[in-house]
Coordinates of C-alpha atoms in Angstrom, one line a residue:
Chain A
X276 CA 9.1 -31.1 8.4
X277 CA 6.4 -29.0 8.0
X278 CA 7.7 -26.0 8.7
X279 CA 10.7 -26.7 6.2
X280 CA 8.3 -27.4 3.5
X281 CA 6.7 -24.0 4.0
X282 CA 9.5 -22.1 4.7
X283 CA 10.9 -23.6 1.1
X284 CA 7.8 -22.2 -0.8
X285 CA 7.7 -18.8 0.7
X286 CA 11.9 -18.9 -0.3
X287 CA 10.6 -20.1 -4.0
X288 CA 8.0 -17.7 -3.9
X289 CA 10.0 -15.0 -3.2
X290 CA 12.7 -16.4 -5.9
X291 CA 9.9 -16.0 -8.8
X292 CA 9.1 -12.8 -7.9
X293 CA 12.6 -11.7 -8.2
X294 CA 13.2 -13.0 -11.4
X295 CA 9.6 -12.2 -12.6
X296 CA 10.2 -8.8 -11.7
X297 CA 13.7 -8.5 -13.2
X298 CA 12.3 -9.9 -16.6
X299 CA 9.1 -7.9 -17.0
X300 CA 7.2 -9.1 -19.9
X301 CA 7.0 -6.2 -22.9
X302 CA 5.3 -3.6 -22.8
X303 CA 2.6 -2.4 -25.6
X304 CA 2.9 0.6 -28.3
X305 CA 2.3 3.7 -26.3
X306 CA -0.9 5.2 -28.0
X307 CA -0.9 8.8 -28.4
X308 CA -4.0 10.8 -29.6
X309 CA -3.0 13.8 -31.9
X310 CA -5.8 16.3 -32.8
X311 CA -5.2 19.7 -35.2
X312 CA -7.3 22.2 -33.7
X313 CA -8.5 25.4 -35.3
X314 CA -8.8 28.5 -32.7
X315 CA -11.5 31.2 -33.3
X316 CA -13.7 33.4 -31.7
X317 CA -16.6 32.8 -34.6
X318 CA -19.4 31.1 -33.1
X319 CA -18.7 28.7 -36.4
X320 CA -16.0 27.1 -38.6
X321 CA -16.2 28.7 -42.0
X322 CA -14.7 24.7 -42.8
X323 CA -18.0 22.6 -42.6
X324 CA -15.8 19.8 -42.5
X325 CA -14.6 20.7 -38.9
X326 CA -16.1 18.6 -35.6
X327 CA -16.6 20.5 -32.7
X328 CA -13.6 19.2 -29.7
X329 CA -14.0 16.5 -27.6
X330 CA -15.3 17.5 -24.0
X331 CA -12.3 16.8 -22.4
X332 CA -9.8 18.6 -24.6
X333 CA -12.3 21.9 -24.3
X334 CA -12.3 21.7 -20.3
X335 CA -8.3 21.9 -20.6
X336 CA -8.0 24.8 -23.5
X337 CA -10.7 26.9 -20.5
X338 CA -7.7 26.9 -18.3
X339 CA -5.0 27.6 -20.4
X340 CA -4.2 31.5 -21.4
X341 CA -5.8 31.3 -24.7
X342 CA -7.7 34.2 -25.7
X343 CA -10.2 32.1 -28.6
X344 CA -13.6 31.3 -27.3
X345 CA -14.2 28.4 -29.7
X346 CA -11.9 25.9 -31.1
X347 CA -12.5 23.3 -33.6
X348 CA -11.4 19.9 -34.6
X349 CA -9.4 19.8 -38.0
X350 CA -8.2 15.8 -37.8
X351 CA -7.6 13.2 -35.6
X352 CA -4.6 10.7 -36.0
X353 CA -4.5 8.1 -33.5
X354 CA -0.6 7.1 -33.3
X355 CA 1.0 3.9 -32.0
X356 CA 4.7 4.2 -31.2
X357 CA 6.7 0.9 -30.3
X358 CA 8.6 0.9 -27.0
X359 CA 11.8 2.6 -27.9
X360 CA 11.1 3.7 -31.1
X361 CA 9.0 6.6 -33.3
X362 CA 6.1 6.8 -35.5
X363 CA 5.3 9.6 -37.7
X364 CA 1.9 11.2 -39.4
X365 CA 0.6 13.5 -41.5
X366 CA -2.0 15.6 -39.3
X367 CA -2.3 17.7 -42.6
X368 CA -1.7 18.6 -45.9
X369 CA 1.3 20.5 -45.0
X370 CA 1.4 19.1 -41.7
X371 CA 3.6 15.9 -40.1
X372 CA 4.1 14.7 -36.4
X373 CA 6.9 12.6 -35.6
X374 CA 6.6 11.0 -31.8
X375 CA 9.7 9.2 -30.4
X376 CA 9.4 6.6 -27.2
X377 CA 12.3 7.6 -24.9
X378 CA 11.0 5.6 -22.2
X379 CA 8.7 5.8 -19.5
X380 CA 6.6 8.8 -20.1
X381 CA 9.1 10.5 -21.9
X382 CA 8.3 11.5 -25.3
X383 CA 10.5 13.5 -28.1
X384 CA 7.7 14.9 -30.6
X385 CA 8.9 16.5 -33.4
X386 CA 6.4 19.1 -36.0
X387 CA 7.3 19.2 -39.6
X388 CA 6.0 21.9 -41.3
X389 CA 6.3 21.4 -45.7
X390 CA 8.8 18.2 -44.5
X391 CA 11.2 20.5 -42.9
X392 CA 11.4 19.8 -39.1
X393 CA 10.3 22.8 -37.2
X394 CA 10.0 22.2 -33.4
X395 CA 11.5 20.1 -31.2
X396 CA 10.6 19.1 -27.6
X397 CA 11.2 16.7 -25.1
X398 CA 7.9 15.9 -23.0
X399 CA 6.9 13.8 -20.4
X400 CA 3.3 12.7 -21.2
X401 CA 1.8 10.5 -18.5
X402 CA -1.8 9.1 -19.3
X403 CA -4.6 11.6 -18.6
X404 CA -2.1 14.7 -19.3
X405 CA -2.0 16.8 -22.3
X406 CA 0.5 18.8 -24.3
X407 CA -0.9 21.3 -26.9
X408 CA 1.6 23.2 -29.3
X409 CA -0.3 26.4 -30.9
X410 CA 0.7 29.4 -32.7
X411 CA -1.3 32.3 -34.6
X412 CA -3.0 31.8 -37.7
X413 CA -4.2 34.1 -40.5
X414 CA -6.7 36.5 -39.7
X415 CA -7.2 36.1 -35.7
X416 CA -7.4 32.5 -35.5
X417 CA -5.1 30.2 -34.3
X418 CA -3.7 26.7 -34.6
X419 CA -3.6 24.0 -32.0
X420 CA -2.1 20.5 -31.8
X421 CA -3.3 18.4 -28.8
X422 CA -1.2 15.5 -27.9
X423 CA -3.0 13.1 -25.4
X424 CA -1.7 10.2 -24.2
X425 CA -4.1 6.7 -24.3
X426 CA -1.9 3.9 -23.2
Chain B
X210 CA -27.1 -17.2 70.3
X211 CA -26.5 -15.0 67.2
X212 CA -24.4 -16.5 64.6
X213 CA -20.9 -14.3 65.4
X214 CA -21.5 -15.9 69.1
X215 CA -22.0 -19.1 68.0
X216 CA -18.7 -19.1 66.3
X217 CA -16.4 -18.1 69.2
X218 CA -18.0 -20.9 71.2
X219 CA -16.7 -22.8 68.5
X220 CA -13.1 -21.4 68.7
X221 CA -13.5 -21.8 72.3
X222 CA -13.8 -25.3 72.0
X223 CA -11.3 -25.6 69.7
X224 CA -9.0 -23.6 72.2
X225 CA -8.5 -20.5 69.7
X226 CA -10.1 -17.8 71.6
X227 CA -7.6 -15.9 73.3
X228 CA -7.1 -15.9 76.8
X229 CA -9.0 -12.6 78.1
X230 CA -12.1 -13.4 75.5
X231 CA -12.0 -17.3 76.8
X232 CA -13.1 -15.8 80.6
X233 CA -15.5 -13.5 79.1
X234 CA -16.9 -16.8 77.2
X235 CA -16.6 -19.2 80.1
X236 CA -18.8 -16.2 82.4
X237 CA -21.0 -16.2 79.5
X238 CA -21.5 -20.1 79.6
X239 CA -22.1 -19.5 83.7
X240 CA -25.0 -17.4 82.6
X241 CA -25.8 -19.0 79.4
X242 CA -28.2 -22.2 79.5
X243 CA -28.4 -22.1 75.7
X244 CA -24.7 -21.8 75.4
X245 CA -23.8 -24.6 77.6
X246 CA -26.1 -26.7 75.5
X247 CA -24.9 -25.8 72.1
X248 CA -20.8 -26.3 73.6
X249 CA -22.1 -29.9 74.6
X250 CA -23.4 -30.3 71.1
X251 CA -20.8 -29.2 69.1
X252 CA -18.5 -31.7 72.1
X253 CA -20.7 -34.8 71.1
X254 CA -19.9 -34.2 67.1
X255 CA -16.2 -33.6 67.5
X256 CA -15.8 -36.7 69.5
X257 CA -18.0 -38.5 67.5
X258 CA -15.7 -37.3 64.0
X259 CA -13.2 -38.2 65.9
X260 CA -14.2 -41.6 67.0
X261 CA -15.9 -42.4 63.9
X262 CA -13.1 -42.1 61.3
X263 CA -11.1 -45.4 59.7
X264 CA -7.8 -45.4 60.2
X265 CA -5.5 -45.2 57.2
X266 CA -2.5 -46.6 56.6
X267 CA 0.2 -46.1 54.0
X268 CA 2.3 -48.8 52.8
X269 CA 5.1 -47.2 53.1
X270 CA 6.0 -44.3 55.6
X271 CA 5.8 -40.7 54.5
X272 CA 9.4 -40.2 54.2
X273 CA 10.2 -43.4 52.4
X274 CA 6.9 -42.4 50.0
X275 CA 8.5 -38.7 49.3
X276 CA 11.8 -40.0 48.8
X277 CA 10.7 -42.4 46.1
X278 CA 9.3 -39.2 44.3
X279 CA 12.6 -37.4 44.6
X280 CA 14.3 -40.3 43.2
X281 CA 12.4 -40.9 40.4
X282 CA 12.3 -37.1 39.4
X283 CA 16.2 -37.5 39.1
X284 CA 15.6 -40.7 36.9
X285 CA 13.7 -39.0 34.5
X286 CA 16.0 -35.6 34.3
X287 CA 19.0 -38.2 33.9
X288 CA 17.4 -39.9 30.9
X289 CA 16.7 -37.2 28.6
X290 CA 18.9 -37.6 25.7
X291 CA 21.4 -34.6 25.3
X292 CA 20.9 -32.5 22.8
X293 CA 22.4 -34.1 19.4
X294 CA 24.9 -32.2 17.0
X295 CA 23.2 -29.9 15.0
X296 CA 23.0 -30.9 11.6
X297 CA 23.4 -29.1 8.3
X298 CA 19.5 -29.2 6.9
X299 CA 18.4 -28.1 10.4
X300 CA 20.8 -25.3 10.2
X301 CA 19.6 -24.2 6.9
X302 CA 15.9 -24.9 8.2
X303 CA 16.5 -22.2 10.9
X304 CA 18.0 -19.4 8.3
X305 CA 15.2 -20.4 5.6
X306 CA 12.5 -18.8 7.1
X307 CA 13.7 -15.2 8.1
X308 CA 14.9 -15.3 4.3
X309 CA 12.6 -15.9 2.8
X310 CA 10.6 -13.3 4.3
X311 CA 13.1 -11.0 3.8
X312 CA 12.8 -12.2 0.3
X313 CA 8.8 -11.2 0.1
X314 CA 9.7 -8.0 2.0
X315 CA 11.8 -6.8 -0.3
X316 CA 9.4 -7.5 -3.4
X317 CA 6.8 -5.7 -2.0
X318 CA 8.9 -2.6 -1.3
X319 CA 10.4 -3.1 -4.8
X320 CA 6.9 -3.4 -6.5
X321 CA 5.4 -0.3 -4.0
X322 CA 8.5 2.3 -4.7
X323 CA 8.4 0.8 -8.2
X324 CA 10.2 2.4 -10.9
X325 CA 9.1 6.6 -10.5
X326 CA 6.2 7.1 -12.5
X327 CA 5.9 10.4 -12.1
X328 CA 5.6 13.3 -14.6
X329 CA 8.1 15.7 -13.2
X330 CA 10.7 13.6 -15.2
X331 CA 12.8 17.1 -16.1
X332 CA 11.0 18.5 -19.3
X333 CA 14.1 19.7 -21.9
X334 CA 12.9 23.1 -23.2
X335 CA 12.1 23.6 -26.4
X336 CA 15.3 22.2 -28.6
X337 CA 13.7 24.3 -32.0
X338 CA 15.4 25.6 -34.9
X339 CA 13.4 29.4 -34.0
X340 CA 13.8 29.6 -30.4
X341 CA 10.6 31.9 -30.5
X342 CA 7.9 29.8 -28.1
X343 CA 7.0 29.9 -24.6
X344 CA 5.8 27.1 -22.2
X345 CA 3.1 26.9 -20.1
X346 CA 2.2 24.0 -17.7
X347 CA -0.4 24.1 -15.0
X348 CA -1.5 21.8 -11.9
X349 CA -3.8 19.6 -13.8
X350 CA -0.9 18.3 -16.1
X351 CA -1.9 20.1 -19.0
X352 CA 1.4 21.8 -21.2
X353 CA 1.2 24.7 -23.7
X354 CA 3.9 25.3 -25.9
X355 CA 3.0 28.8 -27.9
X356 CA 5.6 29.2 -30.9
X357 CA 5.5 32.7 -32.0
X358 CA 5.8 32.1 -35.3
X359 CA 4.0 34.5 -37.7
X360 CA 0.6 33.7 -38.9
X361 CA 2.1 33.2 -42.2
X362 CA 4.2 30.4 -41.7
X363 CA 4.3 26.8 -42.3
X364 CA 2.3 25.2 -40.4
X365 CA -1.0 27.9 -40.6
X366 CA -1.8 28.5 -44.6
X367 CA -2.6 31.8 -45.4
X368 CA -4.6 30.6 -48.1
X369 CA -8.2 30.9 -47.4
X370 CA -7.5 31.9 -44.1
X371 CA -8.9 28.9 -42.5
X372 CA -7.2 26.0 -43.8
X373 CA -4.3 24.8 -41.9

């Protein structure tokens, strides 16, 4: 008897983990981090309004090809995009960021440039990776836009 | 006497020794006052064990006692029941517990392999209107995308030079 009493919870047991697995409960908004950085090799901005990066985006732009010593940070848009969905945001005057959900860590972000859509890429964009876009600006600066991943 | 002499007087007595070491004993017992003693000795307690003990008697004989056991070891195997018809619940009982624990087996493989979370899902390149950019990607999971646009373009204003 006792034996058919435990083998009957272990069966239940393993029952509701099926089916709790099957239905997972939903998942939150991804929350992506999107910072405009400005790439120079002046010591300062000439834009007082500029913050210097965060530690952690600096220690990744060291490894990448770039040739600026000093990059600054413009904005910083925190976006929340629903499972399955997109969210868009201004990251300047001129400036917009569209990020779709396509599932797991896959991410379509789309730049719009003067509201005409100007890149876009398909990216898979795990927590604790990043994805910067960049491109030459006047004089011999350059423009970043860090994408990092929060939840 | 030392003590290995003392015990072949014993099996001497006791008609163990065998024959060409029970004339070396019986010489030695010619010789021997000490030995002759200690044979009289250990005579007197063997008689006396002998002498002394009750008799016993069974109730029965051996043979009648033995056979009783026999007989009632067949008694016993002839009443155990036979084994009844297996029925349905203990049938289930018996497959209930191997699955089950199939059952948690397979959740825990299912919850280690998991859905893949890994970041090599395939990246698409760059699906842009000016297919001018190259990518980048190094070991630490970090991804450049460099569009080589112009500096004048619109996403860097050439408009004060540092205002994007």
């Amino acid at each position: 008897m006792k034996r058919t009493v435990i083998g009957l919870v272990v069966f239940l047991c393993g029952l509701c983990g099926i089916t709790a697995f099957g239905q997972a409960p939903a998942k939150p908004d991804k929350k992506i981090e999107v910072q405009l950085l400005w790439g120079t090799d002046s010591a300062t901005s000439p834009n007082a309004g500029h913050k210097p990066v965060q530690p952690d985006v600096h220690k990744r732009l060291k490894t990448l090809p770039l040739k600026w010593h000093n990059y600054f940070m413009v904005t910083n848009v925190t976006l929340s995009v629903p499972r399955g969905q997109s969210a868009k945001a201004p990251i300047s005057s001129k400036c917009a960021i569209e990020i779709k959900d396509l599932g797991q860590h896959n991410l379509e972000v789309s730049y719009f440039g003067k509201d005409k859509k100007v890149e876009k890429r398909t990216q898979s964009l795990p927590k604790g990776e990043m994805l910067f876009y960049g491109g030459n600006a006047p004089g011999t600066n350059a423009w970043l836009v860090v994408l990092k991943r929060l939840e | 006497m030392d003590y290995d002499a003392q015990l072949k007087l014993q099996a001497y007595l006791d008609g163990e020794l065998p024959e060409a070491e029970a004339k070396d004993m019986a010489k030695c017992l010619a010789r021997d006052q000490d030995a002759t003693v200690l044979l009289a000795e250990l005579k007197n307690t063997r008689q006396a064990l002998a002498g002394g003990e009750m008799p016993r008697q069974l109730p029965e004989s051996g043979e009648f006692f033995w056979s009783k056991i026999e007989r009632e070891i067949e008694r016993s195997e002839l009443s155990q029941p036979a084994p009844a018809h297996e029925s349905l619940l203990a049938r289930w009982r018996r497959l209930l517990v191997p699955v089950s624990a199939a059952a948690v087996l397979g959740i825990i493989i299912l919850v280690m392999v998991g859905p893949s979370n890994s970041s090599l899902a395939p990246e698409s390149e760059v699906a842009s209107e000016d297919s001018g950019s190259f990518v980048y990607r190094d070991e630490s999971g970090t991804t450049l995308v460099w569009l080589s646009y112009p500096a004048e373009n619109d996403i860097a204003d050439e408009t004060g030079g540092n205002r994007l």
